[in-house]
PDB file of C-alpha atoms in Angstrom:
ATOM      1  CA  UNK A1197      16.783  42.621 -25.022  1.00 34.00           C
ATOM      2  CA  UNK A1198      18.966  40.065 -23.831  1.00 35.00           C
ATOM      3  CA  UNK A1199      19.230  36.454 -25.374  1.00 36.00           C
ATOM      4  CA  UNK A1200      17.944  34.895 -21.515  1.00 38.00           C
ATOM      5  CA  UNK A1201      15.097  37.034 -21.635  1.00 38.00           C
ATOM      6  CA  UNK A1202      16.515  39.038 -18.701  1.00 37.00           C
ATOM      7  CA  UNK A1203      14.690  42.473 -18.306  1.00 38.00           C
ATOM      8  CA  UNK A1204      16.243  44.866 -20.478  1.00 38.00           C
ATOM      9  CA  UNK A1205      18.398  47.508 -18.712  1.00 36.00           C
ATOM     10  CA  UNK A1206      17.675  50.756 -20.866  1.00 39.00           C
ATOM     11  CA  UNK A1207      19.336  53.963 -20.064  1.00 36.00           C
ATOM     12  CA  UNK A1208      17.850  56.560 -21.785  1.00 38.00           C
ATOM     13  CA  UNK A1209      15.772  59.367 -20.241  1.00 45.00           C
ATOM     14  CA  UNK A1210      12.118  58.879 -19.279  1.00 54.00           C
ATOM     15  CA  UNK A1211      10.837  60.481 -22.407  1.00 49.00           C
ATOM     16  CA  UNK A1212      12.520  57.631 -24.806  1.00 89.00           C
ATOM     17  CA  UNK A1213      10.389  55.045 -26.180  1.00 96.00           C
ATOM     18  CA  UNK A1214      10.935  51.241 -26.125  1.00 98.00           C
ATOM     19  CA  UNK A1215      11.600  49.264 -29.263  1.00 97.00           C
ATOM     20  CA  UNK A1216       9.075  46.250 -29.282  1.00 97.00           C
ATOM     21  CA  UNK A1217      10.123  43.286 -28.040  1.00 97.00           C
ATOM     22  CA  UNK A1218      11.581  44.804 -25.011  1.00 97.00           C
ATOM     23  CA  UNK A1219      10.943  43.457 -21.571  1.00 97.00           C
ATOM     24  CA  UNK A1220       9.889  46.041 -18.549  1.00 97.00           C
ATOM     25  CA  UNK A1221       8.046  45.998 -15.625  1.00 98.00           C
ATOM     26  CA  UNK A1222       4.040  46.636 -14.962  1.00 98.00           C
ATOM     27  CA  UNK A1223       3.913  47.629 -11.538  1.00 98.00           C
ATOM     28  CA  UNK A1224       1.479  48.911  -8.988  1.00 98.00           C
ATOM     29  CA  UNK A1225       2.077  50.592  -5.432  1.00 97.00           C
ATOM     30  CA  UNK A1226      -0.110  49.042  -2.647  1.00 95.00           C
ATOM     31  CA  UNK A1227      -3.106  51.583  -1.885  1.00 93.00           C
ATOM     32  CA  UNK A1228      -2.448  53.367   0.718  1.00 86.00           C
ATOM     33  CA  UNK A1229       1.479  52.487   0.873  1.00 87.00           C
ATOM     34  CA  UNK A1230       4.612  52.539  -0.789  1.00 88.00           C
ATOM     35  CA  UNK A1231       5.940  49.190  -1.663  1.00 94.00           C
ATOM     36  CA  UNK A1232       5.307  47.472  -4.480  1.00 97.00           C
ATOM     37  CA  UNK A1233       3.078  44.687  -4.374  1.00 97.00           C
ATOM     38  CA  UNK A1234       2.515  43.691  -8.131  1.00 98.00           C
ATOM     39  CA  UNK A1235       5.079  43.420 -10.688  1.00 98.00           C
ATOM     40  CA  UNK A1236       4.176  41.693 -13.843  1.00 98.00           C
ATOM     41  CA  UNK A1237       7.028  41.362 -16.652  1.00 98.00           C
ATOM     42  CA  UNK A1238       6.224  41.979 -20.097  1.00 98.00           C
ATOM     43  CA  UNK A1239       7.033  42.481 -23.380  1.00 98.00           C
ATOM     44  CA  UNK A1240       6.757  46.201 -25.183  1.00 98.00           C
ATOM     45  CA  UNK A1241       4.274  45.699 -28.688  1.00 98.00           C
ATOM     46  CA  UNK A1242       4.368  49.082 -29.469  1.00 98.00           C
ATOM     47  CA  UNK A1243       5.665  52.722 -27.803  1.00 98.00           C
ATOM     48  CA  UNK A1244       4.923  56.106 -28.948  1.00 97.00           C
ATOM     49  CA  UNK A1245       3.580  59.476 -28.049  1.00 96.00           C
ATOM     50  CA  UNK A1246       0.433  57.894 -28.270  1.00 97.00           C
ATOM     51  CA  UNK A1247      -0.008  54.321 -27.032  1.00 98.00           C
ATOM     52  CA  UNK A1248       2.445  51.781 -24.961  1.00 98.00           C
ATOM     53  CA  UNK A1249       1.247  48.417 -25.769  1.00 98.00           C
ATOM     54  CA  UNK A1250       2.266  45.426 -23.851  1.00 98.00           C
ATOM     55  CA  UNK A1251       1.785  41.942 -23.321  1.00 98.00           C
ATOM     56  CA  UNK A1252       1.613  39.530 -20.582  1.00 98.00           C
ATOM     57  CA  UNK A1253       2.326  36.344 -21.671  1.00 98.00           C
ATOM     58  CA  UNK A1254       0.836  32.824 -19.969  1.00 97.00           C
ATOM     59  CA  UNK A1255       3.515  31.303 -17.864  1.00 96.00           C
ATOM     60  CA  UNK A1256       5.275  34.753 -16.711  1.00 98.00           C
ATOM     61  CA  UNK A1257       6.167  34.704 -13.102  1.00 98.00           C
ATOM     62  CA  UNK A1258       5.088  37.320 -11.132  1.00 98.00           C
ATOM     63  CA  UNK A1259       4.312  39.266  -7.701  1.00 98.00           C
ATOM     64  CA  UNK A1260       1.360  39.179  -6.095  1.00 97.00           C
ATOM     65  CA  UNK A1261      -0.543  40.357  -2.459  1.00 97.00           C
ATOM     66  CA  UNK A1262      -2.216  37.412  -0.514  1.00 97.00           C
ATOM     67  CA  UNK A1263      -2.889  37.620   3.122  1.00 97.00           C
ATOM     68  CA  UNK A1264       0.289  37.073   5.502  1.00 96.00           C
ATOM     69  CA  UNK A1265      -1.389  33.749   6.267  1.00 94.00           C
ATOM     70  CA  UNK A1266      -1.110  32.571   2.093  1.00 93.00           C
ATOM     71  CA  UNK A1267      -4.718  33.216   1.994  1.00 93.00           C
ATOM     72  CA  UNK A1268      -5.607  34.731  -1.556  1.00 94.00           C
ATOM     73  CA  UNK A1269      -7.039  38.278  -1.407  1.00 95.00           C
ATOM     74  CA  UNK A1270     -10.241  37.375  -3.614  1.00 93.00           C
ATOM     75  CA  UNK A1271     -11.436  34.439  -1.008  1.00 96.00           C
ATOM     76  CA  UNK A1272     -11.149  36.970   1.815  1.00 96.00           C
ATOM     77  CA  UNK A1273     -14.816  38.429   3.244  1.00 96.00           C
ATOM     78  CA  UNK A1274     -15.096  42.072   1.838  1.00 96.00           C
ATOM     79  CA  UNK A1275     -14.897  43.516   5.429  1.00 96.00           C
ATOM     80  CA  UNK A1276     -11.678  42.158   6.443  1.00 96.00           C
ATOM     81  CA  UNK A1277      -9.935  42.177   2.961  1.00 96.00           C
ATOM     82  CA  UNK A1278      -8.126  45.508   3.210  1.00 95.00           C
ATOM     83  CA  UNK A1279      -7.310  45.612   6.874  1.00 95.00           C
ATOM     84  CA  UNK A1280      -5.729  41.977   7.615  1.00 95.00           C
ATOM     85  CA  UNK A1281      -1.732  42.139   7.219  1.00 95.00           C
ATOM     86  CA  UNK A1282      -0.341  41.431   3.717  1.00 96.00           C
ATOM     87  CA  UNK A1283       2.635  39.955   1.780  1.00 96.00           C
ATOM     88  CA  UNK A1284       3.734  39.115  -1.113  1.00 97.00           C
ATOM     89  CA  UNK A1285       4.205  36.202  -3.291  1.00 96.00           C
ATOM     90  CA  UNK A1286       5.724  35.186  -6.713  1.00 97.00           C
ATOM     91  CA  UNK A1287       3.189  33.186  -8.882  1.00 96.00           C
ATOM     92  CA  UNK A1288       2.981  32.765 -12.552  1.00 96.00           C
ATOM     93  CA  UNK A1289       0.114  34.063 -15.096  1.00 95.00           C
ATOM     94  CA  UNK A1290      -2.116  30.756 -15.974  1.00 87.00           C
ATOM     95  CA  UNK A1291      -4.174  30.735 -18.904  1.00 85.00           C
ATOM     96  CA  UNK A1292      -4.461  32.770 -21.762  1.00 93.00           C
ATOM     97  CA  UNK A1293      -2.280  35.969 -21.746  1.00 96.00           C
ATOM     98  CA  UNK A1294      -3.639  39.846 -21.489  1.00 98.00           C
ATOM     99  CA  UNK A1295      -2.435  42.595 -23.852  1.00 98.00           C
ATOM    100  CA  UNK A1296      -2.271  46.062 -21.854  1.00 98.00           C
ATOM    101  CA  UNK A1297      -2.638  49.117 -23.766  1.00 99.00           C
ATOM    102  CA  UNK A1298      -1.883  52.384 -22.210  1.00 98.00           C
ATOM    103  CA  UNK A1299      -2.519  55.966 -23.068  1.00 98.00           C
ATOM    104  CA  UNK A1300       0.048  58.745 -21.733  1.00 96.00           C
ATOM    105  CA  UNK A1301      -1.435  60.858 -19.147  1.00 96.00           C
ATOM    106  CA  UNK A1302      -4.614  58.635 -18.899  1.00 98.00           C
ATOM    107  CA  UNK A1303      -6.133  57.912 -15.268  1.00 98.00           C
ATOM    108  CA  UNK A1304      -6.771  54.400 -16.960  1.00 98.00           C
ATOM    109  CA  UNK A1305      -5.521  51.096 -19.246  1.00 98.00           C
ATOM    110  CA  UNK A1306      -7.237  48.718 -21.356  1.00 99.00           C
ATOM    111  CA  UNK A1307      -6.542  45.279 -21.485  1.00 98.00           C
ATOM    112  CA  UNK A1308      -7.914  42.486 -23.943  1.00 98.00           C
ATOM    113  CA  UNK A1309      -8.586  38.864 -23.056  1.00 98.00           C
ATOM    114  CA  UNK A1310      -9.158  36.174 -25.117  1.00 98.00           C
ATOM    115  CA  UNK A1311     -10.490  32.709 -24.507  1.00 97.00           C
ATOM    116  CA  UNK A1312      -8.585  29.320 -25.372  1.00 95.00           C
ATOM    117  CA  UNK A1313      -7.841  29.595 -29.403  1.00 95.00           C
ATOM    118  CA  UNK A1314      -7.590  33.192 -29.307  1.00 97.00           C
ATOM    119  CA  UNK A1315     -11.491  33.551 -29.039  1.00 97.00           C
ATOM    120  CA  UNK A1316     -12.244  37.454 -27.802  1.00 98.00           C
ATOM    121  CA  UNK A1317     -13.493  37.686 -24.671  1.00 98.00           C
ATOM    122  CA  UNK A1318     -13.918  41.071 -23.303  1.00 98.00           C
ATOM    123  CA  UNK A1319     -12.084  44.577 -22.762  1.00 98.00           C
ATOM    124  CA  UNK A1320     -11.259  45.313 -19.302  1.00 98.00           C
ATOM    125  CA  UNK A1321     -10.807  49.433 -18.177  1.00 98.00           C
ATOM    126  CA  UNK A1322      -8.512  49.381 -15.148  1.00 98.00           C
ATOM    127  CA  UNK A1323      -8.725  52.866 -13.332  1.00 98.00           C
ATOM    128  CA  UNK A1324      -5.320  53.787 -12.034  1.00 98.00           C
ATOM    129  CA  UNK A1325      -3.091  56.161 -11.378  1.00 97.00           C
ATOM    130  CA  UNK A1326      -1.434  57.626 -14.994  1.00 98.00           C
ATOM    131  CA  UNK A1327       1.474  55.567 -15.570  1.00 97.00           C
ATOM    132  CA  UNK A1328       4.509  56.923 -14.682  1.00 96.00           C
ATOM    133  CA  UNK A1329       7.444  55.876 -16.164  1.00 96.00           C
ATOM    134  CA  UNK A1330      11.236  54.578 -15.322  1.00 96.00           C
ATOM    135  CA  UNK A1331      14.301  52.740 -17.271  1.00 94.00           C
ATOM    136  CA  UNK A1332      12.782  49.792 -15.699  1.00 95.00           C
ATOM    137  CA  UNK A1333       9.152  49.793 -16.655  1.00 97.00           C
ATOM    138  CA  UNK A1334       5.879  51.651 -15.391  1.00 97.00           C
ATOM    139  CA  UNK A1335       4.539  52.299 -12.166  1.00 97.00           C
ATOM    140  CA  UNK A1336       1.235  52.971 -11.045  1.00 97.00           C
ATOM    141  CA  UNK A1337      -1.594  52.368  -7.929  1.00 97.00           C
ATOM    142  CA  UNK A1338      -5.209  50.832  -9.322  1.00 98.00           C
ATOM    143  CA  UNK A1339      -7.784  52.606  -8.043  1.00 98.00           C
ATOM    144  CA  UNK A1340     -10.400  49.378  -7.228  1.00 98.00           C
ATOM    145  CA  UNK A1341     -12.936  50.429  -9.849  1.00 98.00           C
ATOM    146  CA  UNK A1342     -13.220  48.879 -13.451  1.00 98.00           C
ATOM    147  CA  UNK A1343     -15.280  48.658 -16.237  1.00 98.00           C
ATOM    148  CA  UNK A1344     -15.905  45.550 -18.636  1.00 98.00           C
ATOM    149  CA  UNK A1345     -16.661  45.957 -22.544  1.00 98.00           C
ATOM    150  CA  UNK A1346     -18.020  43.583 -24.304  1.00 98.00           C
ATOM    151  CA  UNK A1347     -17.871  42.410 -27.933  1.00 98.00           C
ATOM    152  CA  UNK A1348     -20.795  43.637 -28.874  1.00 98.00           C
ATOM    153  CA  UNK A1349     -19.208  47.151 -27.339  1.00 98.00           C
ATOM    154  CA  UNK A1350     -22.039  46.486 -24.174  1.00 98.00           C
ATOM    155  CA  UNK A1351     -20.195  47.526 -20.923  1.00 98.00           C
ATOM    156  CA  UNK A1352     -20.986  47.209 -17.058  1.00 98.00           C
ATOM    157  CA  UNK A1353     -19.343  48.539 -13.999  1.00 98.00           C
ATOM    158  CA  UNK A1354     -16.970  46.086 -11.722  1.00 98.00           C
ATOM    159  CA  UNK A1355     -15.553  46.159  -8.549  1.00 97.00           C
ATOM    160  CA  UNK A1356     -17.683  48.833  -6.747  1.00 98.00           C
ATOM    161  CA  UNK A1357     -18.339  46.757  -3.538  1.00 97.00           C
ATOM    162  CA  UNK A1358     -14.371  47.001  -3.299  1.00 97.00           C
ATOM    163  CA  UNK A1359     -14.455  50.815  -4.250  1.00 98.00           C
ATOM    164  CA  UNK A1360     -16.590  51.325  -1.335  1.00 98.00           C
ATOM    165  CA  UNK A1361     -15.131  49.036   0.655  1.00 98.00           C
ATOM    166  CA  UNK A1362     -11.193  51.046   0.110  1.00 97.00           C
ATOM    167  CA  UNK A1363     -12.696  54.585   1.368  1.00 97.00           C
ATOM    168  CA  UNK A1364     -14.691  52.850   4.507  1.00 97.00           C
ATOM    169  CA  UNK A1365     -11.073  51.290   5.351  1.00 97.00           C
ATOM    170  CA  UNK A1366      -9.109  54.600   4.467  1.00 96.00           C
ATOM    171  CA  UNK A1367      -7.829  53.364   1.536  1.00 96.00           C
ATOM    172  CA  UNK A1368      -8.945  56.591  -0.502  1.00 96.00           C
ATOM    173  CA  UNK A1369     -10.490  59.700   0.568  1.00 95.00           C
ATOM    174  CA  UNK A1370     -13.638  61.599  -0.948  1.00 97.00           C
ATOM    175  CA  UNK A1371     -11.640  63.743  -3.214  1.00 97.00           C
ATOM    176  CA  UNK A1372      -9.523  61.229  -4.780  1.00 96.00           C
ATOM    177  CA  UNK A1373     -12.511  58.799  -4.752  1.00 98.00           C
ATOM    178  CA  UNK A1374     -14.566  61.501  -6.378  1.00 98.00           C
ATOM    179  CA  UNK A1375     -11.605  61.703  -9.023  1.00 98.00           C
ATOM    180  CA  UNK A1376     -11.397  58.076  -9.549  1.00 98.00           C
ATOM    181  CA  UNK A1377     -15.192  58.489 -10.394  1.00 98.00           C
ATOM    182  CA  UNK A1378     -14.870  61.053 -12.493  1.00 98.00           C
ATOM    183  CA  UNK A1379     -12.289  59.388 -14.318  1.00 98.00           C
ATOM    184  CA  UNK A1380     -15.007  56.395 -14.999  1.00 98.00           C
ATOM    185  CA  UNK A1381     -17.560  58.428 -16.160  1.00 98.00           C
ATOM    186  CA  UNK A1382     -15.109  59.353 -18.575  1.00 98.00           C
ATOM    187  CA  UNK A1383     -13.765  56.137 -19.876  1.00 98.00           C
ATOM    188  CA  UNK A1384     -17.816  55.447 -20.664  1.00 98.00           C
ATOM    189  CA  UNK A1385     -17.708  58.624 -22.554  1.00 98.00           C
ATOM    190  CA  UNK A1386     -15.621  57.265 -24.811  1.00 98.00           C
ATOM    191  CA  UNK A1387     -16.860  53.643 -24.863  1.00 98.00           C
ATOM    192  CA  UNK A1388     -20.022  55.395 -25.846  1.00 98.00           C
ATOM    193  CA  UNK A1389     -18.451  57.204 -28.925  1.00 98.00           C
ATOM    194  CA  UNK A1390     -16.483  53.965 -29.409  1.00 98.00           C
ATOM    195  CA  UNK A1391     -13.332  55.871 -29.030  1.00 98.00           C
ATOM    196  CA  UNK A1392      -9.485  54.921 -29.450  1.00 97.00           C
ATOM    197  CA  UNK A1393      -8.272  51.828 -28.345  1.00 98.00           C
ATOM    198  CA  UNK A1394     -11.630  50.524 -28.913  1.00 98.00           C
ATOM    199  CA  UNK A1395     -11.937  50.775 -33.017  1.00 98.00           C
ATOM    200  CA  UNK A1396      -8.279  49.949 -33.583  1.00 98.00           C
ATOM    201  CA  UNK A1397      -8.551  46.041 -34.062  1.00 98.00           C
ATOM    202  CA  UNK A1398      -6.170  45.201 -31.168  1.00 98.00           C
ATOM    203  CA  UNK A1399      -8.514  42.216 -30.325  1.00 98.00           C
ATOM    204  CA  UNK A1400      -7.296  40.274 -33.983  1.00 98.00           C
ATOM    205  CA  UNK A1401      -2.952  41.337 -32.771  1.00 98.00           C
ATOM    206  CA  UNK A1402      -1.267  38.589 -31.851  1.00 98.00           C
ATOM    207  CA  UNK A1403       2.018  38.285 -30.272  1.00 98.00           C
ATOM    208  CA  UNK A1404       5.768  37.364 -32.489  1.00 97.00           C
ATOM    209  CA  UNK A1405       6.252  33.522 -32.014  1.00 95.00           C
ATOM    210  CA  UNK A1406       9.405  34.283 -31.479  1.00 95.00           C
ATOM    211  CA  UNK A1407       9.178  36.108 -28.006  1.00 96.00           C
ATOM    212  CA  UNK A1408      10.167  34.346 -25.105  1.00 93.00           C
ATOM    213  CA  UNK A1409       8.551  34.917 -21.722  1.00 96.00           C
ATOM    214  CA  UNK A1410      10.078  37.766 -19.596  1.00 97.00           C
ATOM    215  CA  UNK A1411      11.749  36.620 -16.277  1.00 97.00           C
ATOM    216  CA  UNK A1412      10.944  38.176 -13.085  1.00 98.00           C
ATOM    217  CA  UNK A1413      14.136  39.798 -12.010  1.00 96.00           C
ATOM    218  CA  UNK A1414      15.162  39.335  -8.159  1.00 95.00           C
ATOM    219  CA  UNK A1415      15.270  43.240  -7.751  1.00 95.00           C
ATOM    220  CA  UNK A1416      11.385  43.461  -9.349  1.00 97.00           C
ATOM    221  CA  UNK A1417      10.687  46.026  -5.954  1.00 95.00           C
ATOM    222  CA  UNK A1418      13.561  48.496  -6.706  1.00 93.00           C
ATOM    223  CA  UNK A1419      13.110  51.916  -6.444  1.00 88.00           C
ATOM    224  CA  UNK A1420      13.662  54.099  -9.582  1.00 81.00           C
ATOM    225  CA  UNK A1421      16.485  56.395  -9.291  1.00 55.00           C
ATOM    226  CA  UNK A1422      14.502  58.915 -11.275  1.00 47.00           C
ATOM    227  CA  UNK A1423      10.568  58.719 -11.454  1.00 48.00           C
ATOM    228  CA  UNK A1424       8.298  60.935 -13.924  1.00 42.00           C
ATOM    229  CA  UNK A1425       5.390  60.773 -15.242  1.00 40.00           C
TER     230      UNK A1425
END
């Protein structure tokens, strides 16, 4: 990692691990597209066989869709959301920061948010694509459904207006829908057995005080000379 918090530029094949520390990319694919149109830097808390851990620290700048007009996504109606034209624009993560955690091979991640003072708030099970990963960072395309976990391990379904709403507009077809599903039903499987990352006591980490906030690097949309996943 670089002293000006530039993204670090590793080398090595895609099946070497990141020291923590490290700043890569988070990136997803627009649905239905190829570009990139999220790219969130952050900093590597821990990479193994098992688990890549990051965190997204308040303040980072990032990429973003809104509507070719500026519009934010969220405040357009449901009908028109996926079908108006898009850009993209760099913003910066307000408020409290998210820690990502990642298992290899998974059709989901988990991220943790806390309230002001480090109160936990809730889990957060993003459906996705498996990550696949380059020098750079990870790639991947969310798949509109989610699940929220509570602290008292309580969990609810999110997002499935905009599920529905992504096949009506083409977005995903019945068989990868049906897999995205699938994939749900089993991320409550194992919030029902209270499975790994759940029991691990990633809601008390907290990040080094000495990490400085990734920068967003201008060429945040490359594409990866080698890709696997």
């Amino acid at each position: 990692m670089t002293d000006d918090g530039a993204m670090a530029r590793v080398t090595a094949g895609a099946a070497a691990h990141w020291s923590p520390g490290t700043h890569i990319l988070w990136r997803y694919r627009e649905n239905g597209g190829e570009q990139f149109h999220i790219a969130r830097p952050v900093t590597v808390v821990r990479d193994d066989a098992d688990l890549l851990a990051v965190w997204l620290a308040p303040g980072t700048e990032c990429v973003r869709p809104v509507l070719a007009d500026g519009t934010p996504v969220h405040l357009e109606p449901l009908e028109t959301r996926y079908t108006k034209p898009r850009t993209v624009q760099r913003d910066r993560w307000f408020g409290t920061g998210v820690l990502k955690l990642a298992q290899p091979g998974r059709p989901w991640s988990v991220w943790l948010f806390w309230e002001p003072g480090w109160r936990f708030k809730n889990w957060y099970v993003n459906l996705e694509q498996p990550l696949a990963r380059w020098a750079g960072g990870v790639d991947s395309e969310d798949h509109f459904l989610d699940i929220t976990v509570g602290p008292d391990r309580s969990w609810r379904w999110r997002d499935e207006d905009e599920f529905a709403q992504a096949q009506r507009d083409g977005l995903m077809d019945p068989a990868t829908a049906e897999r995205v599903r699938a994939a749900g039903r089993e991320a409550v499987d194992v919030i029902r057995a209270w499975g790994p990352p759940f029991p691990d006591g990633w809601q008390n980490w907290r990040p080094d005080p000495s990490w400085g906030v990734p920068s967003l690097p201008e060429d945040w949309d490359r594409t990866p000379a080698h890709v696997s996943s």
